[in-house]
Tab-separated table of C-alpha atoms in Angstrom:
chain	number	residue	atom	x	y	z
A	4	UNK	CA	45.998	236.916	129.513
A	5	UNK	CA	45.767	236.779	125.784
A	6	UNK	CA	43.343	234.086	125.629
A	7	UNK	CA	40.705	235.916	127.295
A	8	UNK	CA	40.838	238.715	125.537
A	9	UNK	CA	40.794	236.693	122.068
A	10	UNK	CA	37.975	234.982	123.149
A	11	UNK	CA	35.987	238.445	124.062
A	12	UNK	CA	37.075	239.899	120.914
A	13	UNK	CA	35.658	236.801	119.227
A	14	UNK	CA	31.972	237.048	120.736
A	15	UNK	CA	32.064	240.552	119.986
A	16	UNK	CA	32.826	240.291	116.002
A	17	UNK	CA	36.034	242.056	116.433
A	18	UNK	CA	38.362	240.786	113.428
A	19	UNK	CA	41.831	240.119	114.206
A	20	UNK	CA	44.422	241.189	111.655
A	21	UNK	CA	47.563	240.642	113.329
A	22	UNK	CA	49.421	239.295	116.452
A	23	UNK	CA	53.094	240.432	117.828
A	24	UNK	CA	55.142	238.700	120.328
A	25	UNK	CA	58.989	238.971	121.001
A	26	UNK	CA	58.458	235.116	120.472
A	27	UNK	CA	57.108	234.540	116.488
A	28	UNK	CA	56.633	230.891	117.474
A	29	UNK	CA	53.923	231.898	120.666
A	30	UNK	CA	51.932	234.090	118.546
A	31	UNK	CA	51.590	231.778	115.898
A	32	UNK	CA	50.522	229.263	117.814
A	33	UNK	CA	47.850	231.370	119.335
A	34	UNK	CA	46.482	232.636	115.633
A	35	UNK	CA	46.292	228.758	115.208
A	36	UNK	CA	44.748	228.133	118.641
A	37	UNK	CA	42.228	230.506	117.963
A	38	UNK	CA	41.097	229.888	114.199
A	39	UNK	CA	43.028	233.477	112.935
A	40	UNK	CA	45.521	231.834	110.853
A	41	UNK	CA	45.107	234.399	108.340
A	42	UNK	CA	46.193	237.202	111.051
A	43	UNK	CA	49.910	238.864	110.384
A	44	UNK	CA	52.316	237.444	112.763
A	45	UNK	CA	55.339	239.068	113.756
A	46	UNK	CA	57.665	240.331	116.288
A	47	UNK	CA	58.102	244.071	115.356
A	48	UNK	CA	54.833	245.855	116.342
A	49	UNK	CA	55.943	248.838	114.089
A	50	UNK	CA	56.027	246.842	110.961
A	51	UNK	CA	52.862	244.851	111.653
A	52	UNK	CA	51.173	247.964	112.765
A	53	UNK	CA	52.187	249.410	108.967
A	54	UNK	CA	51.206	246.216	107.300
A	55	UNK	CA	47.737	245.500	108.818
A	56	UNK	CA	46.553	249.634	109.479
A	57	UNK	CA	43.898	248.145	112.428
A	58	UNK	CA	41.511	250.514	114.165
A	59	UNK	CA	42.490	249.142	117.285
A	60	UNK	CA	45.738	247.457	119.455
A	61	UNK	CA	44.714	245.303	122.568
A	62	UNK	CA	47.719	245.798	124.711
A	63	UNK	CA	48.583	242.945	126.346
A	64	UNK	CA	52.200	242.797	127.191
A	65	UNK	CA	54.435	243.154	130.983
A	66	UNK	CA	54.064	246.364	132.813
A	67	UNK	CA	57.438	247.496	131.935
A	68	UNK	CA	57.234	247.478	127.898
A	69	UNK	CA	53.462	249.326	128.048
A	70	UNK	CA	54.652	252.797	127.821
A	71	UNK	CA	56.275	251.556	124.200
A	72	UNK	CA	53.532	249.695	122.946
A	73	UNK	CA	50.910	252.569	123.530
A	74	UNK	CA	52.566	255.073	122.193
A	75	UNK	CA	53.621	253.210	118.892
A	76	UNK	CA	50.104	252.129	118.858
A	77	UNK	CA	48.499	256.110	119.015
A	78	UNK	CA	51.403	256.612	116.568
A	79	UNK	CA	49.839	254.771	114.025
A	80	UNK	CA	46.691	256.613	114.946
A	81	UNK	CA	45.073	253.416	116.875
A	82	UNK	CA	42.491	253.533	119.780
A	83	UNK	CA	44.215	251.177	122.461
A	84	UNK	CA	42.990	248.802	124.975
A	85	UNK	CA	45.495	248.099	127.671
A	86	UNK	CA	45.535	245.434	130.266
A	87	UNK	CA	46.180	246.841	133.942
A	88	UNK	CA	48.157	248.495	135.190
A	89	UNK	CA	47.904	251.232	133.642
A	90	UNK	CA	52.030	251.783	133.706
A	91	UNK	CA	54.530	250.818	135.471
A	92	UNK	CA	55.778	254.062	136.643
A	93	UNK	CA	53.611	257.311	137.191
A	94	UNK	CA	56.008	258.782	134.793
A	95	UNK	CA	54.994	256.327	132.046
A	96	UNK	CA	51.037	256.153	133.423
A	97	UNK	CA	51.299	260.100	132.988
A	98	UNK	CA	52.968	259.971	129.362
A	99	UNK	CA	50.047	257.651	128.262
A	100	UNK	CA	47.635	259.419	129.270
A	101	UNK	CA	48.715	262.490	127.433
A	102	UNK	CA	49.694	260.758	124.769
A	103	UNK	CA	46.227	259.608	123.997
A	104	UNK	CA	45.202	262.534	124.170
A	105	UNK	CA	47.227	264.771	122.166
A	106	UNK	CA	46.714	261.633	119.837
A	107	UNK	CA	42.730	261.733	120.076
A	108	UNK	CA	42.655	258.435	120.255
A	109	UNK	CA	40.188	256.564	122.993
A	110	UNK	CA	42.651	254.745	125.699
A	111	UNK	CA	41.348	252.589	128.424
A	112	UNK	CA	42.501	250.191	130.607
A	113	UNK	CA	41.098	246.665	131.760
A	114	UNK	CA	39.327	246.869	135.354
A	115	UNK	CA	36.832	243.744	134.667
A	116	UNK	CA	36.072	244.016	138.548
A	117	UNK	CA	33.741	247.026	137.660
A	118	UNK	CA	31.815	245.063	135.180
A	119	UNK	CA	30.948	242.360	137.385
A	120	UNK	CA	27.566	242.064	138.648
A	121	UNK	CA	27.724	242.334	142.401
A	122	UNK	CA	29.990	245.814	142.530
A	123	UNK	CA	27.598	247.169	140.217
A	124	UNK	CA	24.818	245.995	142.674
A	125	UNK	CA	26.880	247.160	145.750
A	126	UNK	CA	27.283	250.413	144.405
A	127	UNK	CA	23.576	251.230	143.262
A	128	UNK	CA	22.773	250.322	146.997
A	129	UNK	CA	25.263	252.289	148.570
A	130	UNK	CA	23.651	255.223	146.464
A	131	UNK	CA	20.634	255.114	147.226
A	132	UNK	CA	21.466	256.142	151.226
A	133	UNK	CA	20.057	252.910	153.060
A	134	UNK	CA	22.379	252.102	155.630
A	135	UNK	CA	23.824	256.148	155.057
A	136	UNK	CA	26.989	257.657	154.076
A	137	UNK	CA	29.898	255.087	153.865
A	138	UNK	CA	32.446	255.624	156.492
A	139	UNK	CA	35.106	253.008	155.753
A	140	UNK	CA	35.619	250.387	153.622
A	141	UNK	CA	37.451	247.059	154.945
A	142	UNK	CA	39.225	244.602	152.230
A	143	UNK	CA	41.005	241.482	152.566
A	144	UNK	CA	42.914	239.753	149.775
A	145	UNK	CA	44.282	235.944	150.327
A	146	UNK	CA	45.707	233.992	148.075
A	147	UNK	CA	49.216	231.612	147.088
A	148	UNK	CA	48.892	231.422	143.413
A	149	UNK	CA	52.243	230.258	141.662
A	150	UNK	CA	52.131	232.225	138.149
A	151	UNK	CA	56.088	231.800	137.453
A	152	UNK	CA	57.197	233.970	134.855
A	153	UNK	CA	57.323	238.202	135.335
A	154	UNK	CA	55.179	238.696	138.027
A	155	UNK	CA	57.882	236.364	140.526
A	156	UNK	CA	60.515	238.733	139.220
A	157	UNK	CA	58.719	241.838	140.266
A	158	UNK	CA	59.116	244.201	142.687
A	159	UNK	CA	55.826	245.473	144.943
A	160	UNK	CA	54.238	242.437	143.193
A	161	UNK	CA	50.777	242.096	145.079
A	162	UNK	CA	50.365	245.903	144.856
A	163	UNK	CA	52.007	246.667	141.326
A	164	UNK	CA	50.187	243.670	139.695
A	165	UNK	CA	46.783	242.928	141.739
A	166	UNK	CA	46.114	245.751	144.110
A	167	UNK	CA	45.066	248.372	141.511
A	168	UNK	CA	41.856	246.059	140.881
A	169	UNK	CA	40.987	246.168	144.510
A	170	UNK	CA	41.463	249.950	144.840
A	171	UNK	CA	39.944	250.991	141.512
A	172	UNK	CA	36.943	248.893	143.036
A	173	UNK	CA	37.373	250.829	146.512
A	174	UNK	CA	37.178	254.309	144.334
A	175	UNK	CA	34.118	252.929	142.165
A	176	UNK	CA	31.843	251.215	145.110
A	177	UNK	CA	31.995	254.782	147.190
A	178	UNK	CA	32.315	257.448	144.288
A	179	UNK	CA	35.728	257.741	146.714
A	180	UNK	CA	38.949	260.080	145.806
A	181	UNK	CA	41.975	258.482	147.869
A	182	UNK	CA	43.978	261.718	149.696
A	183	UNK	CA	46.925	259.364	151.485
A	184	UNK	CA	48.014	256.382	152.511
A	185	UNK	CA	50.376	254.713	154.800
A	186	UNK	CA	51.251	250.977	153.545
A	187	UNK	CA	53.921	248.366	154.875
A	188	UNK	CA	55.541	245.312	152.662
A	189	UNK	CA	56.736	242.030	153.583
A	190	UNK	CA	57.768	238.782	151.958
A	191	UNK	CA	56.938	235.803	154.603
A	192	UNK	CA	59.248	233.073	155.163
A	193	UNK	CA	59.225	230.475	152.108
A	194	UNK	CA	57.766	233.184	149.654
A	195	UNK	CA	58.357	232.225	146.310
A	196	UNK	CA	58.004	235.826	144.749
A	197	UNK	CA	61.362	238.539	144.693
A	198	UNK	CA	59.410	241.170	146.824
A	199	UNK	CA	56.392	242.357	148.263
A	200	UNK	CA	54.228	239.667	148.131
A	201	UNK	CA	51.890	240.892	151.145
A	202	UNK	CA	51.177	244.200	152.166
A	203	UNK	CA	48.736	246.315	154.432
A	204	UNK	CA	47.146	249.927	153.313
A	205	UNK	CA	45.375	252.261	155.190
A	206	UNK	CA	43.970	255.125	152.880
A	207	UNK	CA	42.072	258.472	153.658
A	208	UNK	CA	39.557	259.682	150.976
A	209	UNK	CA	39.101	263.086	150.334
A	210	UNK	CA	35.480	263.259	151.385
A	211	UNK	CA	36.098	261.372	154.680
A	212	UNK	CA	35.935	257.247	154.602
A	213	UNK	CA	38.721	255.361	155.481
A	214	UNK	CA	40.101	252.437	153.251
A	215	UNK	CA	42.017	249.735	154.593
A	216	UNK	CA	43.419	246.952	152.306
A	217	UNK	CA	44.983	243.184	153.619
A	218	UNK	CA	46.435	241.451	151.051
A	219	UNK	CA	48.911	238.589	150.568
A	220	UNK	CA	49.733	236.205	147.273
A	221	UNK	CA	51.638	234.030	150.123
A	222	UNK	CA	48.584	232.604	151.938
A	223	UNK	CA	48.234	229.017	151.536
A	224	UNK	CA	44.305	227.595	152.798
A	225	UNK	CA	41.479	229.827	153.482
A	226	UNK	CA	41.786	231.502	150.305
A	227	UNK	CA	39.367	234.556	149.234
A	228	UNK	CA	38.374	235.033	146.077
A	229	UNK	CA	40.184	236.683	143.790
A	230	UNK	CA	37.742	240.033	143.931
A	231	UNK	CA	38.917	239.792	147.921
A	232	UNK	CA	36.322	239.805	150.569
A	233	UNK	CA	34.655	243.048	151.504
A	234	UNK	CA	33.128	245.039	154.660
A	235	UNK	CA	31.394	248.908	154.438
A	236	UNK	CA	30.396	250.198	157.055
A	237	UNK	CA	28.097	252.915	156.914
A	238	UNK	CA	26.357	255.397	159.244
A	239	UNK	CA	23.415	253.070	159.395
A	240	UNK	CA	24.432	250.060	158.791
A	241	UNK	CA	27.043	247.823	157.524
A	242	UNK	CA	27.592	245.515	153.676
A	243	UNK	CA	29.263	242.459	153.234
A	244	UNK	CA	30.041	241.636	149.940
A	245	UNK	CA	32.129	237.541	150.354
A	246	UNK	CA	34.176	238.727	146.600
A	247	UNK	CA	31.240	235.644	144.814
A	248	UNK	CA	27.921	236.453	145.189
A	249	UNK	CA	26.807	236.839	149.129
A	250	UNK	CA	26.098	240.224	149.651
A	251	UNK	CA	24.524	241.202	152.906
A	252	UNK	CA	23.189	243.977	154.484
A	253	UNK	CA	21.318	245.181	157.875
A	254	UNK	CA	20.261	248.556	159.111
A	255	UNK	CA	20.025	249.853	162.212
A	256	UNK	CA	16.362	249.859	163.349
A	257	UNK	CA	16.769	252.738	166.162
A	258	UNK	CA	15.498	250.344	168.811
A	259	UNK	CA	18.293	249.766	171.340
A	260	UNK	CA	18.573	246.214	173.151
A	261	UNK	CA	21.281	246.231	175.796
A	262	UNK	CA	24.872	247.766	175.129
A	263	UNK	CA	23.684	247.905	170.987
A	264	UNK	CA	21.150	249.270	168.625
A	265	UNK	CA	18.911	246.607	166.950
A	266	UNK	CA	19.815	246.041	163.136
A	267	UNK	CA	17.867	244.269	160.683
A	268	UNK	CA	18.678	242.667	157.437
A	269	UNK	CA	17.918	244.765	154.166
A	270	UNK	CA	17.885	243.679	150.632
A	271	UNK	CA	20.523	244.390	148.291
A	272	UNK	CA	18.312	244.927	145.245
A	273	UNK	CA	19.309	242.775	141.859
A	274	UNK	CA	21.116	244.078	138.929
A	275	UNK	CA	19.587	247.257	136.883
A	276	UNK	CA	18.915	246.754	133.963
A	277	UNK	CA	20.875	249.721	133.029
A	278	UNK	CA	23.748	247.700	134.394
A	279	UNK	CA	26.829	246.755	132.284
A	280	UNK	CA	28.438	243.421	133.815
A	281	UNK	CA	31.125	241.138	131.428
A	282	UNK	CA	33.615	241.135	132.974
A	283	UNK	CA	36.248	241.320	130.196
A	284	UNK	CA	34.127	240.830	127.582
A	285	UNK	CA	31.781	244.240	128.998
A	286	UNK	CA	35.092	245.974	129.160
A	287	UNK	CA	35.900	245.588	125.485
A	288	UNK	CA	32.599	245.937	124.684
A	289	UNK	CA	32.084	249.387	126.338
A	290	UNK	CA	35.684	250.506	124.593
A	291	UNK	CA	34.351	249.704	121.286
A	292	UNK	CA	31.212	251.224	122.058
A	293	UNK	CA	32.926	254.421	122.895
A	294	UNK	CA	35.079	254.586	119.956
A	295	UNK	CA	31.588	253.817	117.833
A	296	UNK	CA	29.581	256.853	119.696
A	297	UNK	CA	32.056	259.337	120.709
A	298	UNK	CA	31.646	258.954	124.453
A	299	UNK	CA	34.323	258.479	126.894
A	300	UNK	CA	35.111	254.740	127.896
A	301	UNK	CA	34.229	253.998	131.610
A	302	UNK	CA	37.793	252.597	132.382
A	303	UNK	CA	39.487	255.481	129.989
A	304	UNK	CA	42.743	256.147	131.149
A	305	UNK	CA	42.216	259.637	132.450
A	306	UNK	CA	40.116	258.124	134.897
A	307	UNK	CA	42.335	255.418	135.615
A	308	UNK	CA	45.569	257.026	136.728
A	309	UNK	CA	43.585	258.026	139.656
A	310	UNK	CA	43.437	254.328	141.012
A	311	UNK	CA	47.118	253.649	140.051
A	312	UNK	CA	48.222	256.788	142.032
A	313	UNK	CA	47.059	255.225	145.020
A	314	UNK	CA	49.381	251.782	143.905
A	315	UNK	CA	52.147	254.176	143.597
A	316	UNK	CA	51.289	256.154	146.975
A	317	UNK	CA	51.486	252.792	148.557
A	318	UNK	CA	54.519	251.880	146.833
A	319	UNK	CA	56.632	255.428	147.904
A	320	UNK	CA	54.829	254.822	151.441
A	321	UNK	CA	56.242	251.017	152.068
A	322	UNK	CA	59.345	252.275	150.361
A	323	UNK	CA	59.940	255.344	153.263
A	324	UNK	CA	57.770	253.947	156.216
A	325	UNK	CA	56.295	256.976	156.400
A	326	UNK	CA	52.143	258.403	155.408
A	327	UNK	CA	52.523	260.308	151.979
A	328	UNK	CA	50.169	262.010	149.821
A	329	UNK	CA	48.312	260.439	146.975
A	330	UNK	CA	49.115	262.725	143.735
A	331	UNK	CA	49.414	262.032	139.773
């Protein structure tokens, strides 16, 4: 993921004083790849921390070594950028979190999703009570990709690694606070990851929709995209949202034909131009933005942990076969 994040750092102005990588020879050849030969290159984040005193870390290393690299980071009194998930464990996502903020140091995590245009679009619509309340949101995820490396060694893969963008989305899109969830695993036959490459969700919010998530990194043809392919369905009317840039909506018109009520299509109004959309690049630019003004980050970690309890709710839940409640 490094790449994309040096290149987003780049349009932004952000100077980079130093790489680290258990591998020397990798981050060197990404200082060259990117014109930073100058940066400090090194494999002990400690000492390069000491050597190069930056404002800021971009954490951008396997689930299991984030705990470590955050806290070293706010150690050495740095605001930190981390890519998702949050943690591995709620343990570690919890530790963070305080962490940060003992440290008073702005933490926030990558969820690029909500800086995309259409979410932002979906959302504003959904807000302003057109098709009514939202009473459940329907998600599919399908997709084979073959990454190699960590993420075919991991356990709960699809959920651990790529659900929490689909469920922080979930929360965002309805203003939504997950209460529990039943979720079941599977690997099917000829699955090249170690476990849990497909898994179904059903979650109950707080304030009454129901979220269900399909998912599978197993699913050869047909593919979605990689936003997943989305249906709300609201007391009025219904959304469609394809995961590129179809979004459709229709109303019901309160004229009944038959066995249903009439609907008719409604526009989904373009972006605002309050709007922040970048993708990665808006994410790092809101972070540095907040460290700049003093207000919290949209993705700050605080916030975050909320979206990662429901990957961990799903994870105890396919674990024990049995509904549990969503908690930090």
């Amino acid at each position: 993921m490094s790449p994309a994040w040096l290149e987003a750092a780049r349009e932004t102005g952000t100077k980079i004083v130093g790489l680290v990588d258990i591998d020397r020879e990798r981050a060197r050849q990404r200082a060259d790849e990117f014109g930073i030969a100058d940066a400090v290159v090194g494999t002990d984040l400690d000492a390069v921390l000491a050597d190069t005193r930056p404002d800021v870390v971009f954490d951008i290393v396997v689930p299991s070594a984030r705990r470590k690299v955050v806290l070293t980071a706010l150690r050495h009194g740095c605001h930190v950028l981390t890519e998702k998930p949050l943690a591995a464990t709620a343990a570690d996502a919890r530790a963070i979190v305080a962490a940060a903020r003992d440290a008073g140091r702005v933490h926030a995590v990558i969820q690029n999703r909500r800086f995309l245009a259409e979410p932002r679009r979906i959302r504003r619509f959904l807000g302003s009570g057109v098709i009514g309340t939202p009473t459940s949101i329907h998600c599919d995820f399908f997709l084979a990709p073959h990454f190699g490396g960590f993420r075919e060694e991991m356990r709960h893969v699809l959920l651990l690694d790529m659900a929490i963008h689909t469920f922080d989305s979930a929360r965002y899109l309805v203003c939504g606070t997950p209460s529990d969830v039943y979720c079941r695993e599977w690997d099917p036959a000829g699955s090249w990851y170690l476990q849990g490459s497909s898994a179904v969700a059903v979650f109950d919010m707080q304030d009454g929709p129901v979220f269900t998530y399909r998912g599978s990194w197993c699913a050869d043809g047909l593919g979605t995209s990689w936003e997943s392919a989305w249906r709300i369905v609201g007391e009025r009317g219904s959304l469609t949202w394809d995961g590129h840039v179809d979004i459709r909506a229709e109303v019901r018109t309160g004229v009944r034909e038959g066995l249903f009520d009439r609907t008719e299509p409604v526009d989904v109004p373009p972006l605002d131009p309050r709007d922040r959309v970048g993708g990665h690049l808006g994410v790092i630019q809101d972070f540095l933005d907040a460290i700049a003004t003093g207000r919290a980050p949209e993705t700050r970690g605080e916030d975050n942990i909320h979206s990662l309890a429901m990957v961990f709710g799903a994870i105890e839940s396919a674990e024990t076969g049995r509904r549990v409640p969503i908690s930090l």
